[in-house]
Short mmCIF file of C-alpha atoms in Angstrom, two decimals:
data_model
loop_
_atom_site.label_atom_id
_atom_site.label_comp_id
_atom_site.label_asym_id
_atom_site.label_seq_id
_atom_site.Cartn_x
_atom_site.Cartn_y
_atom_site.Cartn_z
CA MET T 1 274.42 120.18 148.69
CA ILE T 2 273.01 122.45 146.52
CA LYS T 3 273.72 126.14 146.65
CA LYS T 4 269.82 127.73 146.71
CA PRO T 5 270.15 130.17 143.50
CA HIS T 6 271.08 126.83 142.06
CA LEU T 7 268.17 125.30 143.12
CA PHE T 8 265.49 128.04 142.40
CA LYS T 9 267.25 127.89 138.61
CA LEU T 10 266.81 124.27 138.36
CA PHE T 11 262.59 124.26 139.45
CA SER T 12 262.36 126.80 137.11
CA TYR T 13 264.10 125.38 134.29
CA ILE T 14 261.75 121.84 134.98
CA VAL T 15 258.73 124.29 135.27
CA LEU T 16 259.51 125.63 132.29
CA GLN T 17 259.92 122.38 130.52
CA GLN T 18 256.77 121.10 131.53
CA ASN T 19 254.95 123.88 130.44
CA VAL T 20 256.39 123.53 127.31
CA LYS T 21 255.22 120.22 126.90
CA ILE T 22 251.80 121.10 127.75
CA PHE T 23 251.28 123.52 125.65
CA SER T 24 253.00 121.51 122.81
CA HIS T 25 250.88 118.79 123.51
CA THR T 26 247.62 121.75 123.51
CA ILE T 27 248.80 122.59 120.07
CA TYR T 28 249.13 119.25 118.70
CA ASN T 29 245.66 118.07 120.47
CA MET T 30 243.70 121.48 119.36
CA GLY T 31 241.53 119.44 116.73
CA SER T 32 240.10 116.70 118.64
CA TYR T 33 239.95 117.51 122.24
CA PHE T 34 239.78 121.03 122.95
CA GLY T 35 238.44 122.31 119.49
CA LYS T 36 235.39 119.60 120.38
CA SER T 37 234.99 121.50 123.45
CA VAL T 38 235.04 125.11 121.85
CA GLU T 39 232.58 123.58 118.98
CA GLU T 40 230.03 123.02 121.69
CA ASN T 41 230.37 125.50 123.70
CA PHE T 42 229.61 127.39 120.88
CA LYS T 43 226.64 125.80 119.65
CA ARG T 44 224.89 125.71 123.50
CA ASN T 45 225.41 129.60 123.40
CA GLN T 46 223.90 129.82 120.04
CA GLU T 47 221.53 128.25 121.74
CA PHE T 48 221.11 129.90 124.51
CA MET T 49 221.42 132.77 122.08
CA MET T 50 218.28 132.19 120.67
CA GLN T 51 216.90 131.57 123.63
CA LEU T 52 217.28 134.93 124.60
CA GLN T 53 216.20 136.24 121.34
CA ARG T 54 212.75 134.13 120.86
CA LEU T 55 212.13 135.76 124.60
CA GLN T 56 213.07 139.28 123.57
CA LEU T 57 210.56 138.50 120.88
CA GLU T 58 207.43 137.06 122.79
CA ARG T 59 208.19 140.23 125.24
CA GLN T 60 208.06 142.67 122.42
CA ILE T 61 204.84 141.04 121.28
CA HIS T 62 202.84 141.11 124.37
CA MET T 63 204.00 144.66 125.24
CA ARG T 64 203.08 145.86 122.03
CA ASN T 65 199.81 144.19 122.14
CA GLN T 66 199.49 145.97 125.46
CA ILE T 67 200.05 149.27 124.04
CA ARG T 68 197.62 148.52 121.81
CA GLU T 69 194.96 147.87 124.01
CA ARG T 70 195.92 150.30 125.99
CA LYS T 71 195.42 153.18 123.20
CA LEU T 72 191.85 151.31 121.73
CA ALA T 73 190.95 151.82 125.39
CA LEU T 74 192.07 155.53 124.88
CA LYS T 75 190.00 155.60 121.77
CA ILE T 76 186.52 153.88 122.77
CA ALA T 77 186.75 156.09 126.18
CA LYS T 78 186.75 158.96 124.25
CA TYR T 79 184.32 158.41 121.81
CA ARG T 80 181.95 157.46 124.82
CA GLU T 81 183.08 160.93 126.11
CA PHE T 82 182.36 162.55 122.50
CA PHE T 83 179.12 160.99 122.50
CA TYR T 84 177.74 162.94 125.43
CA TRP T 85 179.26 165.80 124.63
CA ILE T 86 177.01 165.18 121.06
CA GLY T 87 173.99 163.20 122.83
CA THR T 88 173.92 166.91 124.51
CA PHE T 89 173.66 168.96 122.10
CA TYR T 90 170.73 166.74 120.25
CA VAL T 91 168.68 167.08 123.05
CA LEU T 92 169.48 170.60 123.18
CA ALA T 93 168.39 171.73 119.45
CA ALA T 94 165.61 168.69 119.62
CA GLY T 95 164.07 170.18 122.22
CA SER T 96 164.73 174.06 120.59
CA THR T 97 163.34 171.93 117.12
CA ILE T 98 160.22 170.86 118.88
CA PHE T 99 159.49 174.04 120.38
CA ALA T 100 160.26 175.96 117.50
CA PHE T 101 158.00 173.58 115.54
CA GLN T 102 155.18 174.34 117.93
CA ARG T 103 155.02 177.68 117.34
CA THR T 104 155.33 178.24 113.69
CA LYS T 105 153.69 174.46 112.80
CA LYS T 106 156.03 174.14 109.49
CA PRO T 107 157.49 170.72 109.49
CA ALA T 108 160.89 171.85 107.71
CA VAL T 109 161.80 172.83 110.42
CA LEU T 110 162.03 168.91 112.33
CA SER T 111 164.30 168.59 109.02
CA ALA T 112 167.26 170.05 111.26
CA LEU T 113 166.87 166.60 113.01
CA LEU T 114 167.34 164.17 110.45
CA PRO T 115 171.04 164.94 110.12
CA LEU T 116 171.83 165.19 113.48
CA THR T 117 170.06 161.77 114.17
CA PHE T 118 171.61 160.05 111.96
CA VAL T 119 175.56 161.35 113.53
CA PHE T 120 173.47 160.68 117.03
CA LEU T 121 172.69 156.82 116.29
CA TYR T 122 176.42 156.65 114.78
CA GLN T 123 178.22 157.96 117.96
CA GLY T 124 176.20 155.92 119.82
CA ASP T 125 176.48 152.74 117.74
CA LEU T 126 180.85 153.13 117.80
CA ALA T 127 180.82 154.20 121.92
CA TYR T 128 178.24 151.70 123.26
CA GLY T 129 177.74 148.99 120.40
CA ASN T 130 179.11 146.18 118.15
CA LYS T 131 180.56 149.13 115.50
CA LEU T 132 183.88 148.06 116.80
CA GLN T 133 183.39 144.82 116.49
CA ARG T 134 182.36 145.24 112.92
CA ILE T 135 185.31 147.61 112.35
CA ASN T 136 187.02 144.11 113.67
CA SER T 137 186.27 141.98 111.87
CA GLU T 138 186.11 143.94 107.97
CA ALA T 139 189.64 144.71 108.54
CA GLU T 140 189.94 140.89 108.75
CA ASN T 141 188.33 140.58 105.86
CA ILE T 142 191.10 142.95 104.20
CA LEU T 143 193.76 141.14 105.64
CA GLN T 144 192.71 138.03 104.37
CA PHE T 145 190.98 138.80 100.87
CA GLU T 146 192.62 142.38 99.77
CA GLU T 147 195.55 142.50 100.78
CA HIS T 148 196.44 144.15 97.20
CA LEU T 149 195.31 147.18 99.41
CA LEU T 150 197.66 147.21 101.93
CA HIS T 151 200.87 147.49 100.06
CA LEU T 152 203.38 150.30 100.27
CA PRO T 153 203.54 152.81 97.05
CA LEU T 154 207.68 152.05 97.17
CA GLY T 155 206.82 148.78 98.63
CA LEU T 156 208.98 147.91 102.36
CA PRO T 157 211.31 150.40 103.37
CA ASN T 158 214.70 148.31 103.31
CA PHE T 159 218.35 149.81 104.39
CA ASP T 160 219.70 150.93 101.07
CA SER T 161 217.06 153.32 100.49
CA ILE T 162 216.83 154.90 104.23
CA GLU T 163 220.67 155.27 104.11
CA GLU T 164 220.51 157.33 100.87
CA GLY T 165 217.81 159.36 102.16
CA ARG T 166 219.91 160.00 105.20
CA GLN T 167 222.89 160.92 102.85
CA GLU T 168 220.56 163.03 101.08
CA GLN T 169 219.12 165.49 104.01
CA GLN T 170 223.01 164.95 105.02
CA ASP T 171 223.96 166.83 102.02
CA GLU T 172 221.62 168.65 101.86
CA GLU T 173 221.87 170.44 105.43
CA SER T 174 226.04 170.68 104.60
CA LEU T 175 225.35 172.78 101.43
CA THR T 176 222.21 174.66 103.07
CA LYS T 177 225.99 175.74 105.65
CA ALA T 178 228.19 176.47 103.27
CA HIS T 179 225.20 178.86 101.91
CA ASP T 180 224.73 180.18 105.12
CA ILE T 181 228.53 180.65 105.63
CA PHE T 182 228.62 182.88 102.17
CA LEU T 183 225.86 185.19 102.63
#
C-alpha cells in the first residue's frame, strides 16, 4: 500500500502532466480552433460596437433636433410677446397721432405712423404669419445653391489648430504668471 504523502505526490504529478499536455495542445493549435474563435468574437464585438455607435448617433440626432425645436418654439413665443408689446405701442401711438392730426389738421403728423406701421406688420407676420416658413425656404436655397457663403474663413478647425491655440494660451498664461512673480 502506498502511503498518503506519496499518493498525493503521484496525483499532483499526473495532474501536472495533464495540464502540460493541454497547455501545449492549446499553444500548438492556437492558429486553428482557438484563433478562429477569437476572431469570430472580435468580429461580433466590432459589429456590436458599430450598432451601439449608430444607436448613440441616432439618439444624439434626435436629442439635438428636440433641442432645436424647443429653441425655435421659444423664439416664436418671444416674437409673439414682442408683437403684443409693439401692438400696444402702435395703438397708443396711432391714437395720439390721430388725435394730434384732428387738433392741428396737418398731414405731416400722420407721417410718423408710416414706419411704425411697417414695423408692426413685419412683427405680426413674423409672430403669426408664414414669415418663418419663407425664412426656412430661403435658408434651404442658400444651403443648396449658395454653399460657398457658408464656408468658414480658415476652413474647419482640426485637432492641430485647436492644439496649437491651446498651447499658445497655455504659454501666454505661464508667461503672465512668470511676469507677475518678478513684479
